[in-house]
Structures are given as C-alpha cells and as structure tokens.
Amino acid sequence: MSGVNDIRSTFLDYFKANGHEVVSSSPLVPRNDP
C-alpha cells in the first residue's frame, strides 16, 4: 500500500513530466488579511 507522500510525488511527477510547473503551496487567505 502506498503512503500519502508516495501518491503525492507520483501525482506531481506525472504533471511535471507533461510540461507543467510544480509550485509550492500557499494559503487561500493572505497572512495579513484583516
């Protein structure tokens, strides 16, 4: 059985191999949002 990190890596590697750029995650709400 694959772990969560293995599945995530496989998912990201697939899209990277097809010309997509992997970017780091970011929050939906900015940190200094009032």
PDB file of C-alpha atoms in Angstrom:
ATOM      1  CA  MET A   1       0.000   0.000   0.000  1.00  0.00           C
ATOM      2  CA  SER A   2       1.333   3.427  -0.960  1.00  0.00           C
ATOM      3  CA  GLY A   3       1.638   6.211   1.558  1.00  0.00           C
ATOM      4  CA  VAL A   4       0.306   9.717   1.112  1.00  0.00           C
ATOM      5  CA  ASN A   5       3.742  11.098   0.218  1.00  0.00           C
ATOM      6  CA  ASP A   6       4.240   8.415  -2.452  1.00  0.00           C
ATOM      7  CA  ILE A   7       0.880   9.210  -4.038  1.00  0.00           C
ATOM      8  CA  ARG A   8       1.555  12.961  -3.948  1.00  0.00           C
ATOM      9  CA  SER A   9       5.001  12.511  -5.516  1.00  0.00           C
ATOM     10  CA  THR A  10       3.605  10.294  -8.275  1.00  0.00           C
ATOM     11  CA  PHE A  11       0.848  12.834  -8.980  1.00  0.00           C
ATOM     12  CA  LEU A  12       3.268  15.777  -9.158  1.00  0.00           C
ATOM     13  CA  ASP A  13       5.841  13.832 -11.206  1.00  0.00           C
ATOM     14  CA  TYR A  14       3.173  12.967 -13.779  1.00  0.00           C
ATOM     15  CA  PHE A  15       2.259  16.597 -14.379  1.00  0.00           C
ATOM     16  CA  LYS A  16       5.897  17.735 -14.301  1.00  0.00           C
ATOM     17  CA  ALA A  17       6.734  15.148 -16.987  1.00  0.00           C
ATOM     18  CA  ASN A  18       3.948  16.598 -19.142  1.00  0.00           C
ATOM     19  CA  GLY A  19       5.343  20.139 -19.149  1.00  0.00           C
ATOM     20  CA  HIS A  20       3.645  21.590 -16.086  1.00  0.00           C
ATOM     21  CA  GLU A  21       5.473  23.539 -13.400  1.00  0.00           C
ATOM     22  CA  VAL A  22       5.296  22.353  -9.802  1.00  0.00           C
ATOM     23  CA  VAL A  23       4.926  25.282  -7.409  1.00  0.00           C
ATOM     24  CA  SER A  24       4.865  25.316  -3.631  1.00  0.00           C
ATOM     25  CA  SER A  25       1.528  25.543  -1.893  1.00  0.00           C
ATOM     26  CA  SER A  26       0.214  28.772  -0.432  1.00  0.00           C
ATOM     27  CA  PRO A  27      -2.653  29.715   1.895  1.00  0.00           C
ATOM     28  CA  LEU A  28      -6.016  30.716   0.426  1.00  0.00           C
ATOM     29  CA  VAL A  29      -6.244  33.695   2.775  1.00  0.00           C
ATOM     30  CA  PRO A  30      -3.235  36.056   2.913  1.00  0.00           C
ATOM     31  CA  ARG A  31      -1.466  36.195   6.277  1.00  0.00           C
ATOM     32  CA  ASN A  32      -2.172  39.894   6.892  1.00  0.00           C
ATOM     33  CA  ASP A  33      -5.796  39.841   5.742  1.00  0.00           C
ATOM     34  CA  PRO A  34      -7.902  41.894   8.173  1.00  0.00           C
TER      35      PRO A  34
END
